[in-house]
Short mmCIF file of C-alpha atoms and ligand atoms in Angstrom, two decimals:
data_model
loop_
_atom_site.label_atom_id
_atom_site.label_comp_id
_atom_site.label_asym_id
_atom_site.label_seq_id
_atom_site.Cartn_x
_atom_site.Cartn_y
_atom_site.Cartn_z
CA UNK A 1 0.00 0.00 0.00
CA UNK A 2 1.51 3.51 -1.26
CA UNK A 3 1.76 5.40 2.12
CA UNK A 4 0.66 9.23 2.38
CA UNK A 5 2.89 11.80 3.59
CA UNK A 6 1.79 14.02 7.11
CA UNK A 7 3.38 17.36 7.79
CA UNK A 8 2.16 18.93 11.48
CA UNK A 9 0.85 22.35 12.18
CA UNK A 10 3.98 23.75 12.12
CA UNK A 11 4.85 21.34 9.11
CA UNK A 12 7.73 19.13 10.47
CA UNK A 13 7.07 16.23 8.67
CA UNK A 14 5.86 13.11 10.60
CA UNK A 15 5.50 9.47 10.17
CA UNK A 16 3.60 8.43 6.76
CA UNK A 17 0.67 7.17 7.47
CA UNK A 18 -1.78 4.30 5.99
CA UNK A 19 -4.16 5.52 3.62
CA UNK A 20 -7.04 4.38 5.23
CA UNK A 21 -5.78 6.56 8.04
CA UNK A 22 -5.64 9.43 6.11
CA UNK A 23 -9.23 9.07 5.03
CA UNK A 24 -10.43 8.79 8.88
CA UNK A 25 -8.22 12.28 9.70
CA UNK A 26 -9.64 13.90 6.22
CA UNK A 27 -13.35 13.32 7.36
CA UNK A 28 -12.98 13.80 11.00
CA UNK A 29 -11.73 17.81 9.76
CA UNK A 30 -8.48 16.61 11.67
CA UNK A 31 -6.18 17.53 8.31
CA UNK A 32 -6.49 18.75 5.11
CA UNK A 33 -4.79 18.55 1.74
CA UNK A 34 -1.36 20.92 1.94
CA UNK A 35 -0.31 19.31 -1.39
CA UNK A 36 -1.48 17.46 -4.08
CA UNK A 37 2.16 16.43 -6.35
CA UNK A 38 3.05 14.92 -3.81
CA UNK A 39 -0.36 14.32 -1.98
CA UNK A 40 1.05 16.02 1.26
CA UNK A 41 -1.54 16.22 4.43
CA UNK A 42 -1.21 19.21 6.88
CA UNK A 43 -2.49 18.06 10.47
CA UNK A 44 -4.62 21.06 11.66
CA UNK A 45 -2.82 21.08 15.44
CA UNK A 46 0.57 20.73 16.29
CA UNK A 47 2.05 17.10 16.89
CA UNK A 48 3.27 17.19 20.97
CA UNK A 49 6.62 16.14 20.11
CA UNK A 50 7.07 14.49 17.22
CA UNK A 51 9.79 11.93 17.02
CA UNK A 52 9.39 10.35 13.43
CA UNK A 53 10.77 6.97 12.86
CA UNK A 54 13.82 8.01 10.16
CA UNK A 55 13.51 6.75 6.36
CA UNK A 56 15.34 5.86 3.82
CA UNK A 57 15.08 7.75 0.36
CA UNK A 58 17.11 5.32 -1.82
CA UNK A 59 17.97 6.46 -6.05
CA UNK A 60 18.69 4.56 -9.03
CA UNK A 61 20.04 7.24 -11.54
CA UNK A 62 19.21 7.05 -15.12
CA UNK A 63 19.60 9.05 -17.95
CA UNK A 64 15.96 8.88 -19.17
CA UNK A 65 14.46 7.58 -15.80
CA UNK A 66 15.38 7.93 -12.45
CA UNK A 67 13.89 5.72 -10.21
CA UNK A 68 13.28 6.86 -6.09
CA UNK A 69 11.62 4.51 -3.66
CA UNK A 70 11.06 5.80 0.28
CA UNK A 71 11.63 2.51 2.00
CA UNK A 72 11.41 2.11 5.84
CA UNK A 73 14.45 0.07 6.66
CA UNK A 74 13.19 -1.70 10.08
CA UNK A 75 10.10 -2.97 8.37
CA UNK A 76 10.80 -3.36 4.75
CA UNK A 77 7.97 -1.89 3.34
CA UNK A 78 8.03 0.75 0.46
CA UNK A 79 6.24 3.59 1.39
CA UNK A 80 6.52 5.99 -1.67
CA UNK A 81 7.63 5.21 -5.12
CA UNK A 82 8.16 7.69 -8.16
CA UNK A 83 9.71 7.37 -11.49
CA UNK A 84 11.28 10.42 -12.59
CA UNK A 85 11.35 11.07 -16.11
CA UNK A 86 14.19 14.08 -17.24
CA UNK A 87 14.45 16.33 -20.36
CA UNK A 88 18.07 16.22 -21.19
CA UNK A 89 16.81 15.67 -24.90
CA UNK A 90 14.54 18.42 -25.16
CA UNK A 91 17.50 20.67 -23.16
CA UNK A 92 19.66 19.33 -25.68
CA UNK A 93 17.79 19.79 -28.99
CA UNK A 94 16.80 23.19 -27.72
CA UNK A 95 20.41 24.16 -27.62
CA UNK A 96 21.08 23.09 -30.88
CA UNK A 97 17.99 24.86 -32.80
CA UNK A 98 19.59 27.54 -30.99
CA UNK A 99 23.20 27.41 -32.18
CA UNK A 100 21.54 26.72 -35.66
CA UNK A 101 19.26 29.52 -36.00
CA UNK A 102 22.09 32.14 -34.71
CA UNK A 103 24.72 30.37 -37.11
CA UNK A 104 22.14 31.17 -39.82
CA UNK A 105 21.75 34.54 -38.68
CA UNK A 106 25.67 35.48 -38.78
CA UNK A 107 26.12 33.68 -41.92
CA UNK A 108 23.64 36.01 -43.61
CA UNK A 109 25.58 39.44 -42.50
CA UNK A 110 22.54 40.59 -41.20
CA UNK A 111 22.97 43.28 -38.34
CA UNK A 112 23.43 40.34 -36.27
CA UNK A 113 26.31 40.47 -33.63
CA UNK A 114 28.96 38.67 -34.78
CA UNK A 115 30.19 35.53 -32.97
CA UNK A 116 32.13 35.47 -30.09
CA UNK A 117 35.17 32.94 -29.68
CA UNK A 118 36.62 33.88 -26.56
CA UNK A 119 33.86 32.93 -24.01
CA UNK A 120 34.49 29.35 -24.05
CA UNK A 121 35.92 29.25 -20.56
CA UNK A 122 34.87 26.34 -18.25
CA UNK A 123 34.64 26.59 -14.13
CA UNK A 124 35.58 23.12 -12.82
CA UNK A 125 32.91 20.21 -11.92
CA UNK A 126 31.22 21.86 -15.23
CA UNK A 127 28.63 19.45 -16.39
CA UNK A 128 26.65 19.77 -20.23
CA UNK A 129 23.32 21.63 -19.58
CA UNK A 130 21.79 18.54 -20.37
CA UNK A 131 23.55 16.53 -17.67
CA UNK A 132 22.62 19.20 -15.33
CA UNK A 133 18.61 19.42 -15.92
CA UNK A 134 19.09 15.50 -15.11
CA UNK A 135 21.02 16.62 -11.66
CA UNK A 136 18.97 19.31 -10.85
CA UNK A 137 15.31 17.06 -10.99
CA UNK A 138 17.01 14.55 -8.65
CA UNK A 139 17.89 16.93 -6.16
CA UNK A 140 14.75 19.22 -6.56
CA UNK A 141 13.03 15.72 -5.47
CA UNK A 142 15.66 15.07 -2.62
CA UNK A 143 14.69 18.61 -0.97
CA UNK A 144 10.80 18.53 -1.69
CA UNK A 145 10.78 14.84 -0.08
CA UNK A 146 12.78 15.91 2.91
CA UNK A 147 10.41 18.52 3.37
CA UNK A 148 7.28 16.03 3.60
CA UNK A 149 9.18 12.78 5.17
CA UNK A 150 11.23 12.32 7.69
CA UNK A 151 14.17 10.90 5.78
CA UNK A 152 17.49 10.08 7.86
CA UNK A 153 19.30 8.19 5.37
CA UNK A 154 19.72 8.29 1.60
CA UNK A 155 20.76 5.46 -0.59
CA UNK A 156 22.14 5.73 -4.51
CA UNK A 157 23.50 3.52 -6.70
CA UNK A 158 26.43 5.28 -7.79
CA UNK A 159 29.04 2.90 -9.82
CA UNK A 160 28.08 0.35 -11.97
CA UNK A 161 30.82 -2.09 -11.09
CA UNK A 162 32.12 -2.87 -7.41
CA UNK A 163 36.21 -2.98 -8.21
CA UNK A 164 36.77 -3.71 -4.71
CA UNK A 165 34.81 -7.26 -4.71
CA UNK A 166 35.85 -7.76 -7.98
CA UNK A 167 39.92 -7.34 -6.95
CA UNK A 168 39.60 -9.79 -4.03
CA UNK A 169 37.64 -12.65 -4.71
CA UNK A 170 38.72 -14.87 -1.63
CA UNK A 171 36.43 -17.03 -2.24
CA UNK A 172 36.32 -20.96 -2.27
CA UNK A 173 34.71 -22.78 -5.34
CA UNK A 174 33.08 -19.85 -6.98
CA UNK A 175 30.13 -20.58 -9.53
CA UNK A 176 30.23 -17.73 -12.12
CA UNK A 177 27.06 -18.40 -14.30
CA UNK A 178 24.41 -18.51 -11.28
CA UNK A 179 24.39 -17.38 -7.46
CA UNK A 180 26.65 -15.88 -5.60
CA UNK A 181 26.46 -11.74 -5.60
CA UNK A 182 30.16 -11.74 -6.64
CA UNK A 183 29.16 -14.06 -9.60
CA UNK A 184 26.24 -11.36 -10.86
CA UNK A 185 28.97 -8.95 -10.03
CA UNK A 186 31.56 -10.19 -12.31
CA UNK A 187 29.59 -11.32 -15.33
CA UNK A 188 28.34 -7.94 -15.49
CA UNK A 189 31.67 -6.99 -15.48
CA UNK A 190 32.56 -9.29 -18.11
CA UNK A 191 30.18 -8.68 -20.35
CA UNK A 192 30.59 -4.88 -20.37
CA UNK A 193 34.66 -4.94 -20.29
CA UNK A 194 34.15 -7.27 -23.77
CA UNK A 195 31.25 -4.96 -25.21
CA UNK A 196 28.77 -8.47 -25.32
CA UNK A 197 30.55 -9.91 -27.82
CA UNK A 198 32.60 -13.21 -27.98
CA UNK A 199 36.27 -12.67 -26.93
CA UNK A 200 37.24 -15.00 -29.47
CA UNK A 201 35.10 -14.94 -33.09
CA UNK A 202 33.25 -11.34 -31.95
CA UNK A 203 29.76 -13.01 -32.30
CA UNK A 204 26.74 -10.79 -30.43
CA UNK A 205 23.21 -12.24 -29.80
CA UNK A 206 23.98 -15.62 -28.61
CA UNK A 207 23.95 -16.99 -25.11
CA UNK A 208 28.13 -15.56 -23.46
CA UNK A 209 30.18 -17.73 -20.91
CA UNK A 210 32.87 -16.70 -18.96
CA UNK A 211 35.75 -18.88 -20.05
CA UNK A 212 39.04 -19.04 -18.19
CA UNK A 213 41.94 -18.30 -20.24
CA UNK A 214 44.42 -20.21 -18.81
CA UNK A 215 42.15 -23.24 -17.54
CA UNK A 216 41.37 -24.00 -14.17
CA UNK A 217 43.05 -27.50 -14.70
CA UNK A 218 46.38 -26.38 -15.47
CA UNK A 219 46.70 -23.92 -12.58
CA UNK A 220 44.60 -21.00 -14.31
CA UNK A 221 43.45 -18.34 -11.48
CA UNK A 222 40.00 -16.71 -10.76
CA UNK A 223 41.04 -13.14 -11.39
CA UNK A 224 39.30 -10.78 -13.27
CA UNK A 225 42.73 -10.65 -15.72
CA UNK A 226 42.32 -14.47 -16.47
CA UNK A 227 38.66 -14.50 -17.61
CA UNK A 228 36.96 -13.82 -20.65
CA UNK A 229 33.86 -14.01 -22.50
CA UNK A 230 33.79 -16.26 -24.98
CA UNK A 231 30.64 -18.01 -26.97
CA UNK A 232 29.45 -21.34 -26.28
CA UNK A 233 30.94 -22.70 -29.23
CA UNK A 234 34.28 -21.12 -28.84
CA UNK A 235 34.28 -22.48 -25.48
CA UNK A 236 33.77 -25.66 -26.40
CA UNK A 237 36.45 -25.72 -29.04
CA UNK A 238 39.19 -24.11 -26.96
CA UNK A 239 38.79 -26.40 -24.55
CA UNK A 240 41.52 -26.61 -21.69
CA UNK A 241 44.07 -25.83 -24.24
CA UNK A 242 46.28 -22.54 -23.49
CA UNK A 243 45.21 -19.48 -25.37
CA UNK A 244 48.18 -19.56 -27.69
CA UNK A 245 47.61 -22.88 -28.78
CA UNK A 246 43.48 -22.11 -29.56
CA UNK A 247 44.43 -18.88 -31.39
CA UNK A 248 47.69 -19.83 -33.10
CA UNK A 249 46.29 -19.34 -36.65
CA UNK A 250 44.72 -16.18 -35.79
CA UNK A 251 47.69 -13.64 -34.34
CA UNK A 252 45.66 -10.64 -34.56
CA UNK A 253 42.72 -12.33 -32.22
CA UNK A 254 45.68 -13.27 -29.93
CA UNK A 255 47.18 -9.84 -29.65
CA UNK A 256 43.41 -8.47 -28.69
CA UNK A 257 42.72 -10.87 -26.36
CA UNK A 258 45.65 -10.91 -24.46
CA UNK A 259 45.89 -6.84 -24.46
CA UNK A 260 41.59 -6.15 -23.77
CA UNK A 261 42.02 -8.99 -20.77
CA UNK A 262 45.04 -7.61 -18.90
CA UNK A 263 43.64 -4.04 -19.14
CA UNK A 264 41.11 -2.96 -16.45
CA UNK A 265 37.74 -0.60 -17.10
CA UNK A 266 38.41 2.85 -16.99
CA UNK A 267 37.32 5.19 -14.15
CA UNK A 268 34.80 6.60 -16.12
CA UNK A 269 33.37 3.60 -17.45
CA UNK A 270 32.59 2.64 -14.15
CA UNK A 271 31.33 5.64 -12.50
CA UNK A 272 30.13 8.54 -14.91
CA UNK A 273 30.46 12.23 -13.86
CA UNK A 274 27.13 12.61 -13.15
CA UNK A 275 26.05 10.09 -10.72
CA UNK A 276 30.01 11.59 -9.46
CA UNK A 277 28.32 14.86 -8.99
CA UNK A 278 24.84 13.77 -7.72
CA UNK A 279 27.15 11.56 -4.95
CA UNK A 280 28.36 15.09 -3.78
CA UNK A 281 25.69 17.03 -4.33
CA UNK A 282 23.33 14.72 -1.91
CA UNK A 283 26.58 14.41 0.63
CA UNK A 284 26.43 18.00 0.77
CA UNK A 285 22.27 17.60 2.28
CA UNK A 286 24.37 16.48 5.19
CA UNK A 287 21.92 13.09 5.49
CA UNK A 288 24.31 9.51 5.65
CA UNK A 289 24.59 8.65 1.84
CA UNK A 290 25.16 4.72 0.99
CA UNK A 291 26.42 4.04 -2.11
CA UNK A 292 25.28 0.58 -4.37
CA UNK A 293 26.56 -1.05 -7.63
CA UNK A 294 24.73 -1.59 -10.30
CA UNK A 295 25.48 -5.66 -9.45
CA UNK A 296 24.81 -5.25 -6.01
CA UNK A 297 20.81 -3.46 -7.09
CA UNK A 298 20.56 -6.23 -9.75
CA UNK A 299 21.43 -9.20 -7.07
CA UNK A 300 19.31 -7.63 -4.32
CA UNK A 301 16.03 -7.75 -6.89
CA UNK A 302 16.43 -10.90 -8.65
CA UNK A 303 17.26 -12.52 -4.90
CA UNK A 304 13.53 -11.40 -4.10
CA UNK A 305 12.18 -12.25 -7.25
CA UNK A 306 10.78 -8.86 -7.83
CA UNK A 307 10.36 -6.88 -11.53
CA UNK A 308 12.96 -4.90 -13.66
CA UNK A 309 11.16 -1.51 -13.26
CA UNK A 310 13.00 1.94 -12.48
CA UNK A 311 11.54 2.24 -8.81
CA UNK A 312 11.51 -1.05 -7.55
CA UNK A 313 15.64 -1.14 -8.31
CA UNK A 314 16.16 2.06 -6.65
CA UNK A 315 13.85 0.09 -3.78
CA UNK A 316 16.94 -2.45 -4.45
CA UNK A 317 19.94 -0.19 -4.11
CA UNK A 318 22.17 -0.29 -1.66
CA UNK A 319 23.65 -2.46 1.17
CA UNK A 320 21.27 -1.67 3.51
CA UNK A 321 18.12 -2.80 1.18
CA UNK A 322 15.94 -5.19 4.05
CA UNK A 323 15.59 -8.88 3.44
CA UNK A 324 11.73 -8.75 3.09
CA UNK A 325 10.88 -5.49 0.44
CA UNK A 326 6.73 -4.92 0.94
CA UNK A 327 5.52 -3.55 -2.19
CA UNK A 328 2.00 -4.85 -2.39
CA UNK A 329 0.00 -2.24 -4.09
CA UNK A 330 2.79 0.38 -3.81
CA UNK A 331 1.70 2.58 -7.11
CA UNK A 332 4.31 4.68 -8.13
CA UNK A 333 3.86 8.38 -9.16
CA UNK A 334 4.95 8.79 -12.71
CA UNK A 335 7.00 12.33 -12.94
CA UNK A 336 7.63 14.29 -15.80
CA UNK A 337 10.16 17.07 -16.06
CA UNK A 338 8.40 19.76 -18.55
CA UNK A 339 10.81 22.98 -17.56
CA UNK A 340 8.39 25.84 -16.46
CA UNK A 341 8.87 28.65 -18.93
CA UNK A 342 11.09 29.73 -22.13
CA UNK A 343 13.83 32.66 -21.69
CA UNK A 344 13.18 33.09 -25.68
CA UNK A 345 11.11 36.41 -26.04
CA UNK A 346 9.70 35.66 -29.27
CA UNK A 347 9.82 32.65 -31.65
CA UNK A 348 11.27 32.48 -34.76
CA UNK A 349 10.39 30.13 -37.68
CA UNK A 350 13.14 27.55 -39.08
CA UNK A 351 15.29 30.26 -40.85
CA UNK A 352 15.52 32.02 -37.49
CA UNK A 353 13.38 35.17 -38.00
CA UNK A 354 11.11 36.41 -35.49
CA UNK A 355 7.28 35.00 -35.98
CA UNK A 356 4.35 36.34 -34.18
CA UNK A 357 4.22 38.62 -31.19
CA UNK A 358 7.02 39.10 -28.53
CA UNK A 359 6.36 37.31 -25.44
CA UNK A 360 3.15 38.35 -23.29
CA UNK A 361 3.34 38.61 -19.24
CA UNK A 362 4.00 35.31 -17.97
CA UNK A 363 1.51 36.35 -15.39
CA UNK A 364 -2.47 36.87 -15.89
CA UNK A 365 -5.02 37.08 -13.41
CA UNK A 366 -2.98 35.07 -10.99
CA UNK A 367 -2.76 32.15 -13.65
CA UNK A 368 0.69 30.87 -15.28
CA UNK A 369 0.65 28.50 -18.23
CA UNK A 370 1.23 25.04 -16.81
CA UNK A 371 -0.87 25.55 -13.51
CA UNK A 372 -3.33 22.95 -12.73
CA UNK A 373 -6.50 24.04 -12.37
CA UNK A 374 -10.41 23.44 -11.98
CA UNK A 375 -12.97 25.58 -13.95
CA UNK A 376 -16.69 25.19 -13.31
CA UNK A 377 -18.50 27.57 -15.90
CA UNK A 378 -21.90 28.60 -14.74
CA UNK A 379 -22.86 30.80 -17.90
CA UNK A 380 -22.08 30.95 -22.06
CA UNK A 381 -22.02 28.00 -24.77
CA UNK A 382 -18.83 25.89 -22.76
CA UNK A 383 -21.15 25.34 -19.27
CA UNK A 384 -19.55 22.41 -17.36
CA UNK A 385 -16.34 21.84 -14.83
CA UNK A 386 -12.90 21.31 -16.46
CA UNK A 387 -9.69 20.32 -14.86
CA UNK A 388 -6.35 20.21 -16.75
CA UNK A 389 -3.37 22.19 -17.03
CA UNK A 390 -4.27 25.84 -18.21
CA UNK A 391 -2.57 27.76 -21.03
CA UNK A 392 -2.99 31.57 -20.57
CA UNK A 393 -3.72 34.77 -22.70
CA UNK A 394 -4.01 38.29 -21.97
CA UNK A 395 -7.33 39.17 -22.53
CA UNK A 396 -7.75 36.67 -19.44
CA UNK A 397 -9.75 33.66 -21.72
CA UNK A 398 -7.92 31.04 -21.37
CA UNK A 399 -7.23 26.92 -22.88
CA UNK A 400 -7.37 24.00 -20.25
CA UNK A 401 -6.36 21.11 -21.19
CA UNK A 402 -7.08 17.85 -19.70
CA UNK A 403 -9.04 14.65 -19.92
CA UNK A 404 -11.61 16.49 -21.52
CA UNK A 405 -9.76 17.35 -24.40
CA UNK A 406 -8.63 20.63 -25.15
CA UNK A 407 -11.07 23.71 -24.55
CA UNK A 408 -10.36 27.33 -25.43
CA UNK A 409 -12.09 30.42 -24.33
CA UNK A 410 -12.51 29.64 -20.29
CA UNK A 411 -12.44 32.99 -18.56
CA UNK A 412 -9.98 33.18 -15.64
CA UNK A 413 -12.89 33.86 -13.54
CA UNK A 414 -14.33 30.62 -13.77
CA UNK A 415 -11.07 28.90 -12.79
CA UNK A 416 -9.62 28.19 -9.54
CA UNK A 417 -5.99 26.39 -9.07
CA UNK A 418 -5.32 22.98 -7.94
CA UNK A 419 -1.84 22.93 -8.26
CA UNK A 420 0.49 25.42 -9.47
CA UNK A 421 2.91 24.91 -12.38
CA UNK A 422 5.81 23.05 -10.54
CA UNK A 423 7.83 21.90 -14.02
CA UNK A 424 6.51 18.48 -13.59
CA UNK A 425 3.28 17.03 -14.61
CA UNK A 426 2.46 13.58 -12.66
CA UNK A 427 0.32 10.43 -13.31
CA UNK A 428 -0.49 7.81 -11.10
CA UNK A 429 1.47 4.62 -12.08
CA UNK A 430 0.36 0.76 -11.71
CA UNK A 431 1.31 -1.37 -8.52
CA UNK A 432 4.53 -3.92 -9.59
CA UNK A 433 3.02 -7.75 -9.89
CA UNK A 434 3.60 -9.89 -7.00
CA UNK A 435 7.10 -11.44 -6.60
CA UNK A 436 8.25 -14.43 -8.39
CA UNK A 437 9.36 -17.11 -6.04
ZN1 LIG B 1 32.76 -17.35 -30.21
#
């Protein structure tokens, strides 16, 4: 069950609470709605000194999705989920029709200014615009959830590869293809350090086995140096012969093989510089910050037999992730980053002149473009409620958009906000299906 969050009077967050909880405080007048993205309850008196059991907020970065579960460590069970959806492609492409448009402009000697070259300096840490809408969402999520739970930890799977297990691998009769944490682990390894693809004929698609390169049998080691991926087939056929025996018609294989194996991943294909900066960036909240492997989040969930999706692996990440995970009915909250407004003051069609009118207040009647709102029209041919997300004009009629369809000409009298443009728009997402035994 998706728990709701409870601030107090003087809105220090408390303990989430059951939904059916909720509803008894809602219709005894005991609390009200404070929020709907995230639905947020306000208690109506002060809580006599609240001490709130501490949470865990717990993140699996990705570069589309990010994935954030609120999981209470001493029970297990999930309490909010969200999947965070980013717009480093529409940051991105917006830069380039940018650069385009302004290229086009300078090109054409118009009165344009004319380029400058000498502005290309850098301050340290400096991530692509891109990179940094993808940054910015996690923490703007990190600082609105501390606000409305009482988180004391946060979790985040921050390299994809744990070196350390990977370097000492003290342990007795290992079984690579199935098992063991270090086995997941390593074959993830594996397969990334030889770009899924047989070591020895390059074949992709098929089923990949870690083959030792100088076999077990003739006093081959279980390092990460002496193991590649090979093929069934090419297994088969190399057989416990040494390497330079297998590949002695085929130098150029040797040579490839024996450089790619001795040569560890590189830094950043392990850890990339933004999870790097996120890892700071949430150290800096001053909350204890664990950080996962990507082998570690995928052991933890196929160990409880639960489903690939972005929230239930962030549920996943972690050391600290509790042996039982509840997440019976958990729905998560599908979030969308949409930015808020544009900085362009007019827009300009594909050669890069200036179309229509420059931009109108982003301001009318209270309203901004994006806010959610509920219009119940009492008078005129549109009679009827509405709720959607409102787009404004000046003379104050305005287009909602919603489930309705889109409807233009809705006064701003008529309208009353239910949530203000936040640069996210939400939708309620389906529970995960039970757990696979
Ligand atoms: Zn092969």
């Amino acid at each position: 069950m998706s728990y709701l969050l409870v601030i107090d009077q003087d809105k220090r967050p408390l303990d989430p609470v059951h939904p059916g909880q909720a509803r008894q405080l809602l219709s005894s007048g005991k609390a009200a709605v404070y929020r709907r993205y995230p639905f947020v309850l306000i208690l109506k008196h002060r809580a006599p000194e609240p001490h709130p059991q501490p949470i865990r907020l717990k993140i699996d970065p990705g570069s589309k999705t990010t994935g954030l579960a609120v999981v209470n460590d001493a029970t297990g069970q999930v309490v909010w989920a969200a999947e965070l959806g980013h717009r480093g492609e529409q940051v991105r492409g917006g830069l380039l029709t940018r650069r385009r448009v302004r290229r086009g402009r300078r090109h054409r000697h118009t009165r344009y200014r004319q380029p400058r070259w000498r502005n290309r300096r850098r301050p340290t840490g400096w991530l692509a615009p891109s990179l940094r809408s993808r940054l910015q969402n996690v923490l703007t999520w990190v600082e609105r959830l501390r606000r409305f739970c009482p988180l004391g930890a946060i979790s985040v799977e921050l390299v994809r590869f744990d070196l350390q297990l990977l370097q000492n691998p003290d342990i007795e009769g290992l079984d690579y293809q199935r098992g063991t944490l270090f086995g997941t682990e390593l074959r993830h390894y594996l397969l990334t350090k030889w770009e899924q693809r047989c070591a020895y004929c390059s074949a992709t698609g098929i089923p990949l086995e870690i083959d030792h390169v100088q076999p077990r049998s003739k006093g081959g080691s279980d390092r990460v140096s002496n193991l590649v991926i090979a093929c069934q087939t090419c297994n088969q056929a190399k057989g416990d012969q040494p390497l330079e025996a297998f590949l002695a018609d085929r130098p150029e294989v040797l040579r490839r093989v024996q450089a790619q194996r001795k040569a560890p991943l590189g830094d950043a294909a392990v850890v990339n510089a933004t999870r790097w900066a996120l890892y700071e960036r949430l150290k800096a909240t001053g909350l204890p910050v664990e950080s996962g492997s990507g082998g570690l989040t995928k052991w933890n969930r196929t160990t409880r037999g639960l489903p690939k999706l972005h929230w239930v692996d962030a549920a996943c990440c972690g050391p600290s992730t509790p042996a039982h995970l509840h997440l019976l009915a958990v729905c998560p909250w599908l979030i969308q980053a949409t930015g808020r407004q544009k900085r362009q003051m007019v827009n300009v069609d594909e050669h890069g002149f200036p179309v229509g009118r420059a931009k109108g207040p982003s301001r009318v009647q209270g309203f901004r473009t994006g806010d959610l709102v509920r219009a119940v029209v009492t008078a005129g041919k549109k009679i009827g409620t509405y709720v959607g997300r409102v787009g404004i004009k000046t003379d104050g009629y305005f287009k909602i958009t919603g489930r309705h369809g889109m409807v233009e000409g809705i006064h701003a009298r008529y309208c009353s906000p239910i949530h203000l443009n936040d640069g996210y728009s939400y939708t309620k997402g389906k529970a995960a299906p039970p757990p696979q035994a």
